[in-house]
């Protein structure tokens, strides 16, 4: 496997854990009138979160081993390491009007861009973002995709003279879908499972591009999905547009993921398939990593309360959807047992996921 894999795993493991924790030189300080119980809880938490170098090295090695296993023939359990069927990244020569739709968390985003090739590059862009209502995160597939398509239709209707489609061409859209899918081509992918708090019914096992196409047809949108990627692949492609030396991309948002450029010769599960470029972008889906990860009682209790207990452990440890909830649980225990916020526990502090 290319050396970038080990490097990414090592750097990310170190960065992830240090980002959660106090530095070694830091001290634990609370108001003098806060009980020793609250102080003890915080001190124990700091100890549980300690990340000595040997632990970081062990986590990094275990992640690298799981990545290699995921590239293999399935003889050993490992990370998903999903082939994206993206062999070639942008060169900067691209011209014309292109749309993008990004569904990756609590919002979906739509964008149009007019590209002018090497000389003009990005001529103009326009962007909109729409929050996904909480109830749609557990609705039916048709309801969710109809909501997305209606937002896309409204955005397309506002296209002005700054943007123009080349004669004889159909509008193209790239679909960034940041959930685990099994891809068999550049423009199709079967949903493996929902993550990041989504529990949409009627989508698992279906081609998500087909779901979007059907919704666009119901909204009267005449557009072709030319590529299906996740946000990590989209980030890598966007960076490659400006810098041909880029080889990896990392997402730290509602969830977390990483992708990188891998040689076909290092992907045993793709042997026997012909790929002209000799390389492919691999989506690691490293949010699912769990081996050797240290955890606190707050991590474990939160995991048990989620809709997918025991899954996406790395993601639940470091990503945006979950960090506020971990903090809330720490504050709640310090308040209930140590009087951190006085004699009474604020009602809101007992509400799961109230801290963003």
mmCIF file of N, CA, C and O in Angstrom, residues 209-257:
data_model
loop_
_atom_site.group_PDB
_atom_site.id
_atom_site.type_symbol
_atom_site.label_atom_id
_atom_site.label_comp_id
_atom_site.label_asym_id
_atom_site.label_seq_id
_atom_site.Cartn_x
_atom_site.Cartn_y
_atom_site.Cartn_z
ATOM 1 N N UNK A 209 -28.259 7.240 -6.916
ATOM 2 C CA UNK A 209 -28.387 8.085 -8.109
ATOM 3 C C UNK A 209 -29.774 7.904 -8.714
ATOM 4 O O UNK A 209 -30.409 8.871 -9.161
ATOM 5 N N UNK A 210 -30.272 6.662 -8.738
ATOM 6 C CA UNK A 210 -31.619 6.409 -9.240
ATOM 7 C C UNK A 210 -32.655 7.129 -8.379
ATOM 8 O O UNK A 210 -33.629 7.693 -8.900
ATOM 9 N N UNK A 211 -32.421 7.139 -7.055
ATOM 10 C CA UNK A 211 -33.344 7.848 -6.155
ATOM 11 C C UNK A 211 -33.376 9.340 -6.497
ATOM 12 O O UNK A 211 -34.448 9.954 -6.535
ATOM 13 N N UNK A 212 -32.206 9.921 -6.752
ATOM 14 C CA UNK A 212 -32.140 11.341 -7.101
ATOM 15 C C UNK A 212 -32.748 11.594 -8.479
ATOM 16 O O UNK A 212 -33.505 12.560 -8.655
ATOM 17 N N UNK A 213 -32.439 10.739 -9.451
ATOM 18 C CA UNK A 213 -32.991 10.903 -10.801
ATOM 19 C C UNK A 213 -34.516 10.874 -10.794
ATOM 20 O O UNK A 213 -35.174 11.684 -11.459
ATOM 21 N N UNK A 214 -35.087 9.945 -10.040
ATOM 22 C CA UNK A 214 -36.549 9.842 -9.963
ATOM 23 C C UNK A 214 -37.147 11.097 -9.329
ATOM 24 O O UNK A 214 -38.177 11.596 -9.786
ATOM 25 N N UNK A 215 -36.475 11.614 -8.282
ATOM 26 C CA UNK A 215 -36.969 12.832 -7.628
ATOM 27 C C UNK A 215 -36.846 14.033 -8.566
ATOM 28 O O UNK A 215 -37.751 14.884 -8.627
ATOM 29 N N UNK A 216 -35.746 14.133 -9.321
ATOM 30 C CA UNK A 216 -35.586 15.238 -10.269
ATOM 31 C C UNK A 216 -36.640 15.162 -11.364
ATOM 32 O O UNK A 216 -37.172 16.192 -11.800
ATOM 33 N N UNK A 217 -36.951 13.954 -11.786
ATOM 34 C CA UNK A 217 -37.989 13.789 -12.817
ATOM 35 C C UNK A 217 -39.340 14.248 -12.289
ATOM 36 O O UNK A 217 -40.107 14.916 -12.997
ATOM 37 N N UNK A 218 -39.631 13.927 -11.024
ATOM 38 C CA UNK A 218 -40.909 14.363 -10.437
ATOM 39 C C UNK A 218 -40.978 15.881 -10.324
ATOM 40 O O UNK A 218 -42.064 16.469 -10.373
ATOM 41 N N UNK A 219 -39.801 16.524 -10.186
ATOM 42 C CA UNK A 219 -39.742 17.985 -10.081
ATOM 43 C C UNK A 219 -39.578 18.653 -11.445
ATOM 44 O O UNK A 219 -39.499 19.877 -11.522
ATOM 45 N N UNK A 220 -39.484 17.875 -12.510
ATOM 46 C CA UNK A 220 -39.354 18.432 -13.856
ATOM 47 C C UNK A 220 -37.982 18.995 -14.157
ATOM 48 O O UNK A 220 -37.839 19.904 -14.990
ATOM 49 N N UNK A 221 -36.937 18.468 -13.506
ATOM 50 C CA UNK A 221 -35.567 18.942 -13.730
ATOM 51 C C UNK A 221 -34.903 18.084 -14.807
ATOM 52 O O UNK A 221 -34.798 16.867 -14.658
ATOM 53 N N UNK A 222 -34.467 18.712 -15.880
ATOM 54 C CA UNK A 222 -33.806 17.994 -16.977
ATOM 55 C C UNK A 222 -32.292 18.086 -16.782
ATOM 56 O O UNK A 222 -31.649 19.044 -17.208
ATOM 57 N N UNK A 223 -31.733 17.098 -16.105
ATOM 58 C CA UNK A 223 -30.322 17.158 -15.734
ATOM 59 C C UNK A 223 -29.767 15.735 -15.650
ATOM 60 O O UNK A 223 -30.486 14.789 -15.305
ATOM 61 N N UNK A 224 -28.465 15.574 -15.962
ATOM 62 C CA UNK A 224 -27.826 14.258 -15.939
ATOM 63 C C UNK A 224 -26.794 14.195 -14.817
ATOM 64 O O UNK A 224 -25.961 15.086 -14.678
ATOM 65 N N UNK A 225 -26.878 13.145 -13.978
ATOM 66 C CA UNK A 225 -25.862 12.928 -12.948
ATOM 67 C C UNK A 225 -24.641 12.308 -13.616
ATOM 68 O O UNK A 225 -24.687 11.182 -14.097
ATOM 69 N N UNK A 226 -23.558 13.065 -13.663
ATOM 70 C CA UNK A 226 -22.363 12.584 -14.365
ATOM 71 C C UNK A 226 -21.373 11.890 -13.442
ATOM 72 O O UNK A 226 -20.505 11.153 -13.906
ATOM 73 N N UNK A 227 -21.486 12.110 -12.123
ATOM 74 C CA UNK A 227 -20.564 11.465 -11.187
ATOM 75 C C UNK A 227 -21.185 11.402 -9.800
ATOM 76 O O UNK A 227 -21.868 12.332 -9.365
ATOM 77 N N UNK A 228 -20.952 10.289 -9.129
ATOM 78 C CA UNK A 228 -21.343 10.110 -7.738
ATOM 79 C C UNK A 228 -20.065 9.980 -6.916
ATOM 80 O O UNK A 228 -19.240 9.097 -7.164
ATOM 81 N N UNK A 229 -19.887 10.869 -5.958
ATOM 82 C CA UNK A 229 -18.703 10.828 -5.084
ATOM 83 C C UNK A 229 -19.142 11.150 -3.668
ATOM 84 O O UNK A 229 -20.257 11.624 -3.437
ATOM 85 N N UNK A 230 -18.252 10.883 -2.686
ATOM 86 C CA UNK A 230 -18.526 11.382 -1.342
ATOM 87 C C UNK A 230 -17.755 12.678 -1.130
ATOM 88 O O UNK A 230 -16.996 13.110 -2.001
ATOM 89 N N UNK A 231 -17.938 13.304 0.036
ATOM 90 C CA UNK A 231 -17.335 14.619 0.234
ATOM 91 C C UNK A 231 -15.814 14.557 0.288
ATOM 92 O O UNK A 231 -15.137 15.519 -0.094
ATOM 93 N N UNK A 232 -15.266 13.430 0.731
ATOM 94 C CA UNK A 232 -13.809 13.305 0.749
ATOM 95 C C UNK A 232 -13.258 13.297 -0.676
ATOM 96 O O UNK A 232 -12.281 13.984 -0.993
ATOM 97 N N UNK A 233 -13.895 12.523 -1.553
ATOM 98 C CA UNK A 233 -13.465 12.470 -2.957
ATOM 99 C C UNK A 233 -13.664 13.838 -3.613
ATOM 100 O O UNK A 233 -12.815 14.304 -4.380
ATOM 101 N N UNK A 234 -14.789 14.485 -3.307
ATOM 102 C CA UNK A 234 -15.031 15.821 -3.855
ATOM 103 C C UNK A 234 -13.978 16.819 -3.405
ATOM 104 O O UNK A 234 -13.521 17.672 -4.184
ATOM 105 N N UNK A 235 -13.555 16.710 -2.143
ATOM 106 C CA UNK A 235 -12.507 17.590 -1.627
ATOM 107 C C UNK A 235 -11.184 17.326 -2.338
ATOM 108 O O UNK A 235 -10.458 18.265 -2.703
ATOM 109 N N UNK A 236 -10.873 16.054 -2.535
ATOM 110 C CA UNK A 236 -9.641 15.697 -3.246
ATOM 111 C C UNK A 236 -9.666 16.218 -4.676
ATOM 112 O O UNK A 236 -8.674 16.774 -5.178
ATOM 113 N N UNK A 237 -10.806 16.077 -5.346
ATOM 114 C CA UNK A 237 -10.931 16.551 -6.729
ATOM 115 C C UNK A 237 -10.790 18.067 -6.797
ATOM 116 O O UNK A 237 -10.119 18.605 -7.686
ATOM 117 N N UNK A 238 -11.421 18.766 -5.851
ATOM 118 C CA UNK A 238 -11.326 20.216 -5.839
ATOM 119 C C UNK A 238 -9.906 20.709 -5.602
ATOM 120 O O UNK A 238 -9.457 21.691 -6.208
ATOM 121 N N UNK A 239 -9.182 20.006 -4.729
ATOM 122 C CA UNK A 239 -7.793 20.385 -4.461
ATOM 123 C C UNK A 239 -6.900 20.073 -5.656
ATOM 124 O O UNK A 239 -6.000 20.850 -6.001
ATOM 125 N N UNK A 240 -7.155 18.951 -6.311
ATOM 126 C CA UNK A 240 -6.364 18.556 -7.480
ATOM 127 C C UNK A 240 -6.533 19.550 -8.619
ATOM 128 O O UNK A 240 -5.631 19.729 -9.444
ATOM 129 N N UNK A 241 -7.686 20.193 -8.687
ATOM 130 C CA UNK A 241 -7.948 21.182 -9.735
ATOM 131 C C UNK A 241 -6.911 22.302 -9.694
ATOM 132 O O UNK A 241 -6.543 22.873 -10.716
ATOM 133 N N UNK A 242 -6.429 22.610 -8.476
ATOM 134 C CA UNK A 242 -5.473 23.704 -8.304
ATOM 135 C C UNK A 242 -4.046 23.219 -8.080
ATOM 136 O O UNK A 242 -3.097 23.945 -8.340
ATOM 137 N N UNK A 243 -3.894 22.001 -7.575
ATOM 138 C CA UNK A 243 -2.564 21.514 -7.214
ATOM 139 C C UNK A 243 -2.454 20.037 -7.573
ATOM 140 O O UNK A 243 -3.040 19.181 -6.903
ATOM 141 N N UNK A 244 -1.690 19.715 -8.595
ATOM 142 C CA UNK A 244 -1.599 18.338 -9.086
ATOM 143 C C UNK A 244 -0.818 17.419 -8.162
ATOM 144 O O UNK A 244 -0.738 16.218 -8.396
ATOM 145 N N UNK A 245 -0.259 17.957 -7.087
ATOM 146 C CA UNK A 245 0.543 17.153 -6.166
ATOM 147 C C UNK A 245 -0.273 16.591 -5.006
ATOM 148 O O UNK A 245 0.248 15.889 -4.147
ATOM 149 N N UNK A 246 -1.564 16.884 -4.963
ATOM 150 C CA UNK A 246 -2.420 16.427 -3.865
ATOM 151 C C UNK A 246 -2.683 14.922 -4.000
ATOM 152 O O UNK A 246 -2.956 14.434 -5.091
ATOM 153 N N UNK A 247 -2.607 14.198 -2.878
ATOM 154 C CA UNK A 247 -2.828 12.748 -2.930
ATOM 155 C C UNK A 247 -3.858 12.257 -1.913
ATOM 156 O O UNK A 247 -4.241 11.087 -1.942
ATOM 157 N N UNK A 248 -4.311 13.102 -0.989
ATOM 158 C CA UNK A 248 -5.242 12.644 0.031
ATOM 159 C C UNK A 248 -6.127 13.800 0.480
ATOM 160 O O UNK A 248 -5.772 14.966 0.330
ATOM 161 N N UNK A 249 -7.296 13.459 1.031
ATOM 162 C CA UNK A 249 -8.222 14.460 1.567
ATOM 163 C C UNK A 249 -8.854 13.921 2.842
ATOM 164 O O UNK A 249 -9.137 12.727 2.947
ATOM 165 N N UNK A 250 -9.075 14.803 3.802
ATOM 166 C CA UNK A 250 -9.663 14.431 5.087
ATOM 167 C C UNK A 250 -10.884 15.312 5.349
ATOM 168 O O UNK A 250 -10.845 16.515 5.113
ATOM 169 N N UNK A 251 -11.950 14.692 5.837
ATOM 170 C CA UNK A 251 -13.161 15.413 6.207
ATOM 171 C C UNK A 251 -13.324 15.368 7.718
ATOM 172 O O UNK A 251 -13.306 14.304 8.328
ATOM 173 N N UNK A 252 -13.480 16.551 8.322
ATOM 174 C CA UNK A 252 -13.827 16.672 9.729
ATOM 175 C C UNK A 252 -15.051 17.565 9.796
ATOM 176 O O UNK A 252 -14.935 18.787 9.769
ATOM 177 N N UNK A 253 -16.221 16.967 9.837
ATOM 178 C CA UNK A 253 -17.457 17.734 9.835
ATOM 179 C C UNK A 253 -18.482 17.051 10.717
ATOM 180 O O UNK A 253 -18.177 16.638 11.834
ATOM 181 N N UNK A 254 -19.710 16.920 10.216
ATOM 182 C CA UNK A 254 -20.723 16.168 10.948
ATOM 183 C C UNK A 254 -20.202 14.775 11.250
ATOM 184 O O UNK A 254 -20.378 14.241 12.337
ATOM 185 N N UNK A 255 -19.559 14.170 10.250
ATOM 186 C CA UNK A 255 -18.868 12.893 10.414
ATOM 187 C C UNK A 255 -17.407 13.067 10.050
ATOM 188 O O UNK A 255 -16.903 14.183 9.964
ATOM 189 N N UNK A 256 -16.723 11.971 9.817
ATOM 190 C CA UNK A 256 -15.330 12.044 9.391
ATOM 191 C C UNK A 256 -15.028 10.943 8.389
ATOM 192 O O UNK A 256 -15.596 9.854 8.459
ATOM 193 N N UNK A 257 -14.161 11.249 7.439
ATOM 194 C CA UNK A 257 -13.746 10.267 6.444
ATOM 195 C C UNK A 257 -12.451 10.755 5.815
ATOM 196 O O UNK A 257 -12.035 11.904 6.003
#
